[in-house]
Every structure is written in structure tokens, then in C-alpha cells.
mmCIF file of C-alpha atoms in Angstrom:
data_model
loop_
_atom_site.group_PDB
_atom_site.id
_atom_site.type_symbol
_atom_site.label_atom_id
_atom_site.label_comp_id
_atom_site.label_asym_id
_atom_site.label_seq_id
_atom_site.Cartn_x
_atom_site.Cartn_y
_atom_site.Cartn_z
ATOM 1 C CA MET A 1 23.310 -29.648 -7.271
ATOM 2 C CA SER A 2 20.421 -32.079 -6.936
ATOM 3 C CA GLN A 3 17.349 -32.143 -9.131
ATOM 4 C CA LEU A 4 14.189 -30.520 -7.783
ATOM 5 C CA THR A 5 11.220 -32.735 -7.030
ATOM 6 C CA THR A 6 7.696 -31.823 -8.078
ATOM 7 C CA MET A 7 6.789 -30.545 -4.611
ATOM 8 C CA GLU A 8 9.909 -28.399 -4.494
ATOM 9 C CA ARG A 9 9.036 -26.903 -7.871
ATOM 10 C CA VAL A 10 5.508 -26.096 -6.680
ATOM 11 C CA GLY A 11 6.877 -24.438 -3.543
ATOM 12 C CA LEU A 12 9.582 -22.409 -5.223
ATOM 13 C CA TYR A 13 8.052 -21.490 -8.568
ATOM 14 C CA GLY A 14 4.472 -21.280 -7.339
ATOM 15 C CA GLY A 15 5.363 -19.137 -4.343
ATOM 16 C CA GLY A 16 7.579 -16.827 -6.367
ATOM 17 C CA ALA A 17 4.989 -16.521 -9.126
ATOM 18 C CA LEU A 18 2.203 -15.631 -6.690
ATOM 19 C CA ILE A 19 4.342 -12.935 -5.072
ATOM 20 C CA LEU A 20 5.232 -11.454 -8.466
ATOM 21 C CA ILE A 21 1.628 -11.588 -9.668
ATOM 22 C CA GLY A 22 0.420 -9.921 -6.463
ATOM 23 C CA THR A 23 2.944 -7.095 -6.606
ATOM 24 C CA VAL A 24 4.119 -6.479 -10.155
ATOM 25 C CA GLY A 25 1.311 -8.057 -12.182
ATOM 26 C CA MET A 26 -1.629 -6.510 -10.361
ATOM 27 C CA GLY A 27 0.227 -3.212 -9.993
ATOM 28 C CA LEU A 28 0.831 -2.972 -13.730
ATOM 29 C CA LEU A 29 -2.798 -3.884 -14.370
ATOM 30 C CA GLU A 30 -3.860 -0.988 -12.109
ATOM 31 C CA ILE A 31 -1.566 1.396 -13.995
ATOM 32 C CA ILE A 32 -2.685 0.235 -17.442
ATOM 33 C CA ALA A 33 -6.378 0.320 -16.523
ATOM 34 C CA GLY A 34 -5.919 3.821 -15.107
ATOM 35 C CA ALA A 35 -7.693 3.406 -11.790
ATOM 36 C CA PRO A 36 -9.004 6.844 -10.776
ATOM 37 C CA HIS A 37 -7.846 8.572 -7.613
ATOM 38 C CA PRO A 38 -10.412 11.326 -7.034
ATOM 39 C CA VAL A 39 -10.074 13.763 -4.149
ATOM 40 C CA SER A 40 -12.948 14.120 -1.687
ATOM 41 C CA GLY A 41 -14.238 17.445 -0.369
ATOM 42 C CA GLU A 42 -11.838 17.282 2.598
ATOM 43 C CA GLY A 43 -8.794 16.768 0.408
ATOM 44 C CA GLN A 44 -8.445 13.044 1.019
ATOM 45 C CA VAL A 45 -7.604 10.780 -1.917
ATOM 46 C CA VAL A 46 -10.324 8.197 -2.455
ATOM 47 C CA HIS A 47 -8.506 5.119 -3.733
ATOM 48 C CA GLU A 48 -10.702 3.098 -6.059
ATOM 49 C CA THR A 49 -8.978 -0.084 -7.168
ATOM 50 C CA LEU A 50 -9.638 -2.400 -10.058
ATOM 51 C CA ILE A 51 -8.587 -5.393 -7.935
ATOM 52 C CA SER A 52 -9.421 -5.260 -4.240
ATOM 53 C CA LEU A 53 -6.562 -4.765 -1.830
ATOM 54 C CA SER A 54 -7.533 -7.891 0.098
ATOM 55 C CA ALA A 55 -7.224 -10.002 -3.087
ATOM 56 C CA ARG A 56 -3.722 -8.623 -3.667
ATOM 57 C CA SER A 57 -2.789 -9.182 -0.039
ATOM 58 C CA TYR A 58 -4.048 -12.769 -0.011
ATOM 59 C CA THR A 59 -2.213 -13.545 -3.253
ATOM 60 C CA ILE A 60 1.075 -12.298 -1.816
ATOM 61 C CA LEU A 61 0.406 -14.043 1.507
ATOM 62 C CA LEU A 62 -0.277 -17.357 -0.233
ATOM 63 C CA GLY A 63 3.011 -17.014 -2.110
ATOM 64 C CA LEU A 64 4.881 -16.349 1.121
ATOM 65 C CA LEU A 65 3.197 -19.337 2.778
ATOM 66 C CA LEU A 66 4.228 -21.616 -0.101
ATOM 67 C CA LEU A 67 7.821 -20.445 0.164
ATOM 68 C CA ALA A 68 7.791 -20.879 3.945
ATOM 69 C CA ALA A 69 6.337 -24.389 3.641
ATOM 70 C CA TYR A 70 9.057 -25.287 1.146
ATOM 71 C CA GLY A 71 11.751 -23.927 3.435
ATOM 72 C CA ILE A 72 10.458 -25.719 6.516
ATOM 73 C CA THR A 73 10.071 -29.070 4.759
ATOM 74 C CA ASN A 74 13.469 -28.709 3.117
ATOM 75 C CA LEU A 75 15.077 -27.965 6.472
ATOM 76 C CA ALA A 76 13.289 -30.856 8.195
ATOM 77 C CA THR A 77 13.847 -33.548 5.561
ATOM 78 C CA LYS A 78 17.326 -32.953 4.137
ATOM 79 C CA PRO A 79 20.479 -33.208 6.217
ATOM 80 C CA PRO A 80 23.038 -30.428 5.796
ATOM 81 C CA GLU A 81 25.668 -31.126 3.137
ATOM 82 C CA ASP A 82 28.538 -29.607 5.136
ATOM 83 C CA THR A 83 28.693 -31.142 8.617
ATOM 84 C CA SER A 84 32.072 -29.686 9.569
ATOM 85 C CA ILE A 85 30.566 -26.711 11.382
#
């Protein structure tokens, strides 16, 4: 197996870290902080978050974009190792 370059490390580790921070990290922070979920007069749950949902979404999206950029550049720049297919 070949060694990873710096750009490959940024794509793989950075993308994976952003996805984990956006899902697990921010989710645990919401649980630990005890974000309230009061019920309105009509019975609807009013979801008040510590971290906005758009910030979580953009963090996860940025991680997915980094992983996609790594995959596309890896596919475009490296020839396949097994050419017998």
C-alpha cells in the first residue's frame, strides 16, 4: 500500500473528522448541555438547539465535499492497479 500524501490526508482525515464532529460531537454536546424541548400550546415540540441546525448541516456537508473531492482526484490521477478487468 502506498503512502498517503498531505492532500490525501487532508481529504480523508479532514472529511471524516468533520462528519464525526457534525453528527456525534455536536449531538453529544446537545445531550450534555440538556437542550430543552418544551411543548407549545398546540402540542408541538419546540426544538431549541445549542448549535444551530444549519451549522451542523454545513459541517457535515463540508466533510462530505472533502471526501468527494478526494475520491474524484484519486480516480482522475491514479491509474487502476489491476488492469486485467
